[in-house]
XYZ file of C-alpha atoms in Angstrom:
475
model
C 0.000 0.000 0.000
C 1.159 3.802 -0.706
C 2.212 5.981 1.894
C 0.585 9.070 2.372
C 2.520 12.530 2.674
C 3.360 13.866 5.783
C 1.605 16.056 7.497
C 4.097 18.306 9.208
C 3.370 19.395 13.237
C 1.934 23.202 12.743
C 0.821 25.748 14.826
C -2.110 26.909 14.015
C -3.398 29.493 16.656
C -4.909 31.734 13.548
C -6.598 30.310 10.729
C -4.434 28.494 8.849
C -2.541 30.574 5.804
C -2.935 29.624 2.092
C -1.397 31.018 -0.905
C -2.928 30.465 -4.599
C -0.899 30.868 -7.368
C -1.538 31.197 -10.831
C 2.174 30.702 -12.771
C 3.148 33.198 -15.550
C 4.986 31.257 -18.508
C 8.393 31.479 -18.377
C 9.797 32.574 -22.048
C 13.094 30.072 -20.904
C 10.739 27.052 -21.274
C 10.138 27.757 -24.797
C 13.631 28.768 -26.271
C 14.504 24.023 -27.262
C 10.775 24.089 -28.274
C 10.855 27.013 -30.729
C 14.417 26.348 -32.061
C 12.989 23.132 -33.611
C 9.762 23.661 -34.224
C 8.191 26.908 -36.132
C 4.452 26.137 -35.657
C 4.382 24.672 -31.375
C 0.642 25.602 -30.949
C 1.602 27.150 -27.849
C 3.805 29.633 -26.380
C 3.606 33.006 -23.746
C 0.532 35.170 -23.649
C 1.246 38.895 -24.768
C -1.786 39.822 -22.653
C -2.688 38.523 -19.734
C -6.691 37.145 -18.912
C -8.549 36.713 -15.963
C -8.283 32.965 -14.682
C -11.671 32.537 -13.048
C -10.912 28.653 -11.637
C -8.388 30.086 -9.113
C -11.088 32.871 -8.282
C -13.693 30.227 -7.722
C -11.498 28.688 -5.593
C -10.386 31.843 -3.615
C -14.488 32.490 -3.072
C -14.697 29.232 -1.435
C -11.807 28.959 0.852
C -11.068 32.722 2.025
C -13.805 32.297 4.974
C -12.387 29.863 6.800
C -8.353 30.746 5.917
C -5.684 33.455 5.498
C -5.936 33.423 1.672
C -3.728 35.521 -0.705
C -3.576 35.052 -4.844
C -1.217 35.785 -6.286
C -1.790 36.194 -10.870
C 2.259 36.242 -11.701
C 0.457 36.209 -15.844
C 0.686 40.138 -13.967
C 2.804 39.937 -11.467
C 5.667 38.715 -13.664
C 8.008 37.790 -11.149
C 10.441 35.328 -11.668
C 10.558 32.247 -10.584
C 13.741 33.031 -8.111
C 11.849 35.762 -7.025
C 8.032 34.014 -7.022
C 9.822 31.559 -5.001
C 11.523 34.322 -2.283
C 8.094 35.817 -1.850
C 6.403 32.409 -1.001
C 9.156 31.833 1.740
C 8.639 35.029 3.532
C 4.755 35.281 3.563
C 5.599 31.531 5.519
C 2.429 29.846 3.892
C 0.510 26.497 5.249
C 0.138 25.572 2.291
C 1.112 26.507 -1.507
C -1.344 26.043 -4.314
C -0.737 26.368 -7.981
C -2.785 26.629 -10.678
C -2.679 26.787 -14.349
C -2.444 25.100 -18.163
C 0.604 23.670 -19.167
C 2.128 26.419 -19.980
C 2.573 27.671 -16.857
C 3.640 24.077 -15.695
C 7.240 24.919 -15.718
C 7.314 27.568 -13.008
C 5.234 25.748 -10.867
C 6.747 22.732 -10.501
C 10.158 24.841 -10.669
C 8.784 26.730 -7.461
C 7.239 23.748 -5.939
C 10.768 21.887 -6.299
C 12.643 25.303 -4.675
C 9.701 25.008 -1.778
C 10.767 21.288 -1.027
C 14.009 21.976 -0.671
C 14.173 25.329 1.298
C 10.895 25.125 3.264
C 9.571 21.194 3.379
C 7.128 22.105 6.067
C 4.876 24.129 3.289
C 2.651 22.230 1.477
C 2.435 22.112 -2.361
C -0.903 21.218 -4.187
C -1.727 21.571 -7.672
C -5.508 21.938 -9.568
C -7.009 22.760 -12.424
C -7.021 21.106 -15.953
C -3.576 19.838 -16.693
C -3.232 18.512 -13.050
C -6.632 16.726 -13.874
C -5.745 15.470 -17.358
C -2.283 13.616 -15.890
C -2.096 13.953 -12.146
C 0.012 10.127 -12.520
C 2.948 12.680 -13.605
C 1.879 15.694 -11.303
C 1.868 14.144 -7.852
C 5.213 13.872 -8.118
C 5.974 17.232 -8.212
C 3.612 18.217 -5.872
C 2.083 17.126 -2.802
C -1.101 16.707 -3.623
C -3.317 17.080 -6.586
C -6.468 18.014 -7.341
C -8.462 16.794 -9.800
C -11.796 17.543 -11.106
C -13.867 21.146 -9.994
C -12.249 21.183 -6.497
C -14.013 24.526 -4.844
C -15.557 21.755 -2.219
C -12.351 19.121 -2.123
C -10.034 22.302 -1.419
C -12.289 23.574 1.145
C -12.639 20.231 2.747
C -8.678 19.601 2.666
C -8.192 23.281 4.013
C -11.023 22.654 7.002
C -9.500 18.990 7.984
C -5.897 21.471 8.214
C -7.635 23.951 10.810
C -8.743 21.812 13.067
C -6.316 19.500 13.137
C -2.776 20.519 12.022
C -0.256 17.913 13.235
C -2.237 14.918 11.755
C -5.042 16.202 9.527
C -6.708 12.794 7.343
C -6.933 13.279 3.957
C -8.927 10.443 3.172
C -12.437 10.648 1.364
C -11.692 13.660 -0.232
C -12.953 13.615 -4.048
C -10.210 13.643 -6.390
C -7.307 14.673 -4.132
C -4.660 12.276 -5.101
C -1.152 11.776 -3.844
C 2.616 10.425 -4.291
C 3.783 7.107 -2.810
C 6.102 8.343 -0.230
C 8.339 4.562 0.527
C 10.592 5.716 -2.251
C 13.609 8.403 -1.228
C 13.486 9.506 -4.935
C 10.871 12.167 -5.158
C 10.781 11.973 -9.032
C 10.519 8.423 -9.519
C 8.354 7.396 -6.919
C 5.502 5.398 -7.651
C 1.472 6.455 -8.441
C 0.282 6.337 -5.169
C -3.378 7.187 -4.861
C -4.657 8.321 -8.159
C -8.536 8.942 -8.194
C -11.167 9.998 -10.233
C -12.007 13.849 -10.769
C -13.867 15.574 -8.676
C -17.124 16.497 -10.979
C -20.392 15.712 -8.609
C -20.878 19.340 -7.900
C -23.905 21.430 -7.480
C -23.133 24.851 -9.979
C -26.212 26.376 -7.954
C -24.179 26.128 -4.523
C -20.872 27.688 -6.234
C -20.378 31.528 -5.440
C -19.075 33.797 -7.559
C -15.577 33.950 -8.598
C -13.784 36.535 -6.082
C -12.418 39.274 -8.847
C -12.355 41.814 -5.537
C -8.935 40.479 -5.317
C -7.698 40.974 -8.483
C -7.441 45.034 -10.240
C -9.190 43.946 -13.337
C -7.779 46.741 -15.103
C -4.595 44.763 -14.994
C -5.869 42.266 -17.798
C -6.645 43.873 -21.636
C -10.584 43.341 -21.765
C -10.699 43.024 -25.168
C -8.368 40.199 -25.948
C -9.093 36.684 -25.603
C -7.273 33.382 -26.904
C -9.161 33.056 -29.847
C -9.703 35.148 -32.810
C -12.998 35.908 -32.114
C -11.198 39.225 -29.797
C -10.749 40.544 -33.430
C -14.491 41.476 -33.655
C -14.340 43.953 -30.460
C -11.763 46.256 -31.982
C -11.412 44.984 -35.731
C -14.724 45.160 -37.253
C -16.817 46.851 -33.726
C -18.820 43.563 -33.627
C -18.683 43.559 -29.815
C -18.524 46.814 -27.296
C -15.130 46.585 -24.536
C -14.836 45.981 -21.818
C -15.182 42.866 -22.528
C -15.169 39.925 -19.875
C -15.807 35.897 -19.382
C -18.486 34.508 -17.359
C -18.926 30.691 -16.812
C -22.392 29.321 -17.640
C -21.277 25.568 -18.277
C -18.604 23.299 -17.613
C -17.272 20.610 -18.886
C -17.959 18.873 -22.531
C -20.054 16.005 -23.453
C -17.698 14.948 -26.587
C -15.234 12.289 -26.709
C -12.659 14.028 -29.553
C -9.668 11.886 -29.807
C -7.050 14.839 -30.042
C -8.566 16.741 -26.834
C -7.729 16.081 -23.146
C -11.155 17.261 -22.663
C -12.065 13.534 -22.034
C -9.928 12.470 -19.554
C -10.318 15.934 -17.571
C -14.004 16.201 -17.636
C -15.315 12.549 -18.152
C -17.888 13.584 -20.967
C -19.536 15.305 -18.152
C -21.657 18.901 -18.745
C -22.908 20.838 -16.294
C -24.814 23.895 -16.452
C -26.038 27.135 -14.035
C -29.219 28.096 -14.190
C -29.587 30.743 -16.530
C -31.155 33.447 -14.059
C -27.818 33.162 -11.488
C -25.745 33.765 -15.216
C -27.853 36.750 -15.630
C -27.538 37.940 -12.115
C -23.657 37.432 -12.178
C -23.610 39.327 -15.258
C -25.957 42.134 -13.805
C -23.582 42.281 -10.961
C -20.860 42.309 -13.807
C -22.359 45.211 -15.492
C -22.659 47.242 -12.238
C -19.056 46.600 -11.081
C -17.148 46.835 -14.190
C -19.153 48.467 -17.016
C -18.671 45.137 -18.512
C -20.570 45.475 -22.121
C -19.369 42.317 -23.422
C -19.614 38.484 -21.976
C -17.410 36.172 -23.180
C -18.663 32.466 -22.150
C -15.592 30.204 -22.017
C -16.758 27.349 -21.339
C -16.337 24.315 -23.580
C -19.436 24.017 -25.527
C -22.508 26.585 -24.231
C -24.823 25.155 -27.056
C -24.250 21.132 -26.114
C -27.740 21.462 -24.476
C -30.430 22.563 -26.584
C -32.602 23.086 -23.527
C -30.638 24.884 -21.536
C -29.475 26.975 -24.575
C -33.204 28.205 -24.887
C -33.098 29.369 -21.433
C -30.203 31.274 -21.645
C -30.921 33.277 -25.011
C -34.050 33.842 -22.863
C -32.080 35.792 -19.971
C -29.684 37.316 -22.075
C -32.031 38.784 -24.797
C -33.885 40.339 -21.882
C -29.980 41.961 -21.051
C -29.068 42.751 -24.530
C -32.770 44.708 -25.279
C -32.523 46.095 -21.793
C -28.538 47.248 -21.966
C -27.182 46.884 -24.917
C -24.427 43.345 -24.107
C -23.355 41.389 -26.530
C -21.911 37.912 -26.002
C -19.254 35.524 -27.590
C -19.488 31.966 -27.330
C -18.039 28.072 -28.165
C -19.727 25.886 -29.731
C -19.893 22.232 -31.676
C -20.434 23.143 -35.450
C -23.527 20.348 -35.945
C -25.698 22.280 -33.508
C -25.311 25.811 -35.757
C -29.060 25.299 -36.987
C -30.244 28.373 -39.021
C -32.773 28.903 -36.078
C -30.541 28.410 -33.539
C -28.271 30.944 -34.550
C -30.816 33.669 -34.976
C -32.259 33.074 -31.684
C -29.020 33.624 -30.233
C -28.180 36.277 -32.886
C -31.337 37.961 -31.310
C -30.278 37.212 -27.462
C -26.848 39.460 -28.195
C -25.069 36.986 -29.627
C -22.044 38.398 -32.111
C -19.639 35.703 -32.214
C -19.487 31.834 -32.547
C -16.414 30.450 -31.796
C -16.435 26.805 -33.160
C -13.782 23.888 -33.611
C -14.162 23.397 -37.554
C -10.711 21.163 -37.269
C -10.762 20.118 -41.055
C -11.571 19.732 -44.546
C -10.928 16.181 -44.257
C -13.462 13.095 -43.673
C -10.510 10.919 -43.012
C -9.248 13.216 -40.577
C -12.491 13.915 -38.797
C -13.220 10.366 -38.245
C -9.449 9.449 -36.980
C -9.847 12.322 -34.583
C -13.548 11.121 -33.445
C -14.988 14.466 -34.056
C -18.639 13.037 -34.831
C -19.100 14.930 -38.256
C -17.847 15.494 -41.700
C -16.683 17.808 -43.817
C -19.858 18.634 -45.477
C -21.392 19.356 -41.814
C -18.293 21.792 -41.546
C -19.438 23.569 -45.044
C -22.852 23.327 -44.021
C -22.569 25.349 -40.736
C -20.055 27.910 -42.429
C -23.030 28.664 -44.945
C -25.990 28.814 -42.072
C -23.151 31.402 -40.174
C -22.761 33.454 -43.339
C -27.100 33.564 -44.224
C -27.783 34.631 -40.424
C -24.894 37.465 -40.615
C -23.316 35.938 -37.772
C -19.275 36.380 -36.623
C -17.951 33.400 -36.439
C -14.226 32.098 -35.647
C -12.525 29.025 -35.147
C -10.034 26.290 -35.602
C -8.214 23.918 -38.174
C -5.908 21.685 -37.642
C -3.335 19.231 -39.364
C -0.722 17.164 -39.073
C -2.792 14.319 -37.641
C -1.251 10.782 -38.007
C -3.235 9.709 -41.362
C -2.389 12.784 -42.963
C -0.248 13.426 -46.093
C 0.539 16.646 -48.169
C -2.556 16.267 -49.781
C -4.653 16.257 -47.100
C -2.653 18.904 -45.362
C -3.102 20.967 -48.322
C -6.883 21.116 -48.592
C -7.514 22.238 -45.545
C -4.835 24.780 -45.487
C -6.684 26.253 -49.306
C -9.925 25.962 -47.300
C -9.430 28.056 -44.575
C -7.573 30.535 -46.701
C -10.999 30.994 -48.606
C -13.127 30.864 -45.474
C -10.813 33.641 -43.962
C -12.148 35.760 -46.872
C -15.630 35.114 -45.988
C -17.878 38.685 -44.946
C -18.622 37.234 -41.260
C -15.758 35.331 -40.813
C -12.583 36.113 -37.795
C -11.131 32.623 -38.869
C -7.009 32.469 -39.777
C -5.467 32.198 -43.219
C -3.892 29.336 -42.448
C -4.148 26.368 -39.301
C -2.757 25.357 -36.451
C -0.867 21.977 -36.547
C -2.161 18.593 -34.654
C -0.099 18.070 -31.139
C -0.287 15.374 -28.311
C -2.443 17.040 -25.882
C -1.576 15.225 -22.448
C -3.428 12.597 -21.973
C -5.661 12.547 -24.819
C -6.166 9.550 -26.855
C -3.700 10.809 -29.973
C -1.201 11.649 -27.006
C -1.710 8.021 -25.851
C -1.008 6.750 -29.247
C 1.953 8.789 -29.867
C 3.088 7.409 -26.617
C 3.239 3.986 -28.161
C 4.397 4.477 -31.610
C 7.595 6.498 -30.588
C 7.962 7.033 -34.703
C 5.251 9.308 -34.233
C 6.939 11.737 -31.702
C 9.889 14.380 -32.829
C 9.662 16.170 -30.034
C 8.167 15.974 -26.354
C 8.293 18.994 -24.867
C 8.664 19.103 -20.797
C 8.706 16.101 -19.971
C 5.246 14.802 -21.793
C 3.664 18.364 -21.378
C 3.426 18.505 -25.402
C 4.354 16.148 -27.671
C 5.485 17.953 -31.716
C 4.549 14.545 -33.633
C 5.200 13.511 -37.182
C 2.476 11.887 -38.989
C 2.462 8.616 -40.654
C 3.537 10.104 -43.856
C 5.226 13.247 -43.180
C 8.340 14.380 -40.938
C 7.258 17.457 -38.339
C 9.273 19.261 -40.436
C 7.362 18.772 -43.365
C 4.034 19.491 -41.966
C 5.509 23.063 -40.806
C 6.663 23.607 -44.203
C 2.731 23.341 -45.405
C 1.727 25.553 -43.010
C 4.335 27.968 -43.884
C 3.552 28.126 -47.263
C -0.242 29.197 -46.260
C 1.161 31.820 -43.551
């Protein structure tokens, strides 16, 4: 059986003190990646946004703790000095947050904790430390996985009132490192659970943006290309900012972690708390846009209806306009005007590729005529729309490659469209089903980035190298 961390004797006279992180990405991590590789898919934000997960989880801890966040994506401190500023605030415990991008400085700081302070505590949440936490809990303490505003508190709670010898056990999706090893890297699994996803969205309170100055983050730029409509084209009004009205995904896409991190769950709120939130939103912040970032607002029809509901009563009312994701096959011509009526000015949509060989390898549940299909019911409704394409999966060739590169060169010409020239290339998303089959045909992988964060993969027919020249040629 695996041995549990320790637990080190505290005194805990005050409530006990906790420290959220979210990690900037460090530009050092890059430099290998980008030296062999022109087209990575990832790399350091120019401009910073909000990260509402480690907000949710500062509005459900701060009552019964000492809680500070700190957003370094602001902050920019580095990781010497992120890691000086943790050792004189003298935490409980240490939790980091974050995609993997900002993976490298925390498990840089976490490492830097262990040795100079091994009395602090180190956890880890959010989506990459739910997609792989086999790899993460040996960085870190503990990990989180799953929507972890009720495991946190409970693992915060059990601290308080019991410090020296606190169980952890029963607490959903907190995994941990075997301990019986002296090698902190490679130690075995330990406990490894399933996420943490039977939570009520009615019972969670707002995320806690008093803590943050929000005009620290550009509200008009998003990751997607859908941020071109609010100063591009004036499709949208600024300030804009994201609300959560779903989580999770339903879809089982063989490229995407979202599988492994979310179990095919979706959960919603009920529409009239979104409209509140964004009332409150309004009030606050002059907020005139909403950005939903969830995975896929539209996966229920039902609930869909019932939001367009709230928010046309907003948009006639005030004037907001909202973006959104969405799956393509669910871009009815009615369904888009009754959210094109509701506010809504951009669809942001996973197109992924010209190819039917392609969308079937990568499980995406349509074809390329569905793909040409919702493109022209986006266009007749006068609706924004942006998106992605991919290539460089494993079945694909030059050919291939090629058509959907000449596709979304002519779909970037389109009246309503934000979408790229060109397309992003295929990578092993950790630990997505493509990742896990890169992971056994080594031929596949020319480059894994950090340690399995991101894997640069060839295809069966073409060298990485290869595929970038495709792209290039398109750019």
């Amino acid at each position: 059986m695996s041995q549990k961390p320790k637990t080190s004797p505290r005194d805990l006279k005050n409530k006990p003190k906790v420290l959220l992180i979210y990690p900037n990405q460090v530009r050092e991590s890059f430099v290998e990646l980008y030296q062999k590789h022109r087209f990575p898919n990832i790399g350091p934000r120019s401009n910073p946004m909000i990260n509402l997960g480690m907000l949710y989880i500062v509005a459900a801890i701060r009552d019964i703790c000492d809680c500070q966040y700190i957003d370094n994506n602001t902050e920019k401190l580095s990781t010497h000095d992120l890691t000086q500023y943790i050792l004189k605030q003298k935490p409980d415990i240490v939790g980091f947050g974050g995609t993997l991008t900002e993976w490298p400085q925390a498990s840089q700081v976490a490492a830097s904790l262990k040795e100079q302070a091994p009395d602090i505590t180190t956890c880890y949440g959010g989506p990459n430390a739910s997609a792989n936490p086999t790899k993460h809990v040996k960085y870190f303490d503990f990990v989180f996985r799953g929507w972890a505003e009720q495991s946190f508190r409970e693992f915060v709670l059990r601290m308080s009132k019991s410090p020296n010898a606190f169980s952890i056990e029963g607490i959903p999706g907190l995994c941990w490192r075997d301990q019986t090893t002296e090698d902190p890297i490679g130690g075995n699994e330990g406990c490894i659970v399933p996420p943490a996803l039977n939570i009520n969205l009615d019972d969670v309170k707002y995320p806690a943006r008093d803590v943050i100055d929000i005009e620290n983050y550009k509200r008009v730029q998003f990751p997607t290309h859908a941020t071109q409509c609010c100063d591009g084209k004036g499709v949208c009004q600024s300030p804009v900012d994201v609300v959560v009205a779903s989580r999770g995904c339903p879809h089982a896409c063989s490229f995407c972690s979202s599988k492994s991190i979310w179990q095919q769950r979706h959960k919603t709120r009920p529409a009239a708390f979104v409209a509140d939130e964004i009332r409150m939103m309004q009030r606050l912040y002059s907020t005139k846009t909403i950005h939903f970032r969830g995975d896929n607002t539209t996966a229920n029809a039902t609930y869909l209806e019932s939001l367009c509901k709230e928010l046309k009563t907003l948009h006639n009312e005030t004037g907001l306009t909202w973006i959104c994701q969405s799956r393509i096959n669910v871009l009815s011509r009615p369904t888009i005007r009754m959210m094109k009526k509701a506010g809504c000015r951009v669809i942001c949509a996973g197109f992924e590729s010209a190819n039917d060989e392609t969308l079937q390898a990568i499980d995406k549940g349509f074809l390329f005529k569905d793909v040409v299909h919702a493109i022209e019911n986006l266009e007749r409704e006068e609706m924004f729309y942006s998106g992605g394409f991919i290539v460089g999966a494993p079945n694909e060739g030059e050919k291939e490659i090629e058509r959907t590169l000449l596709f979304t060169r002519n779909v970037s010409r389109l009246p309503h469209s934000f979408i790229p020239r060109g397309a992003g290339r295929l990578v092993g998303w950790p630990v997505s089903e493509m990742y896990n089959e890169m992971l056994a045909n080594p031929e596949l992988i020319a480059f894994n980035w950090q340690c399995g964060e991101q894997i640069i993969s060839n295809t069966r027919k073409l060298s990485a190298a290869q595929v970038e020249s495709c792209i290039a040629r398109h750019w």
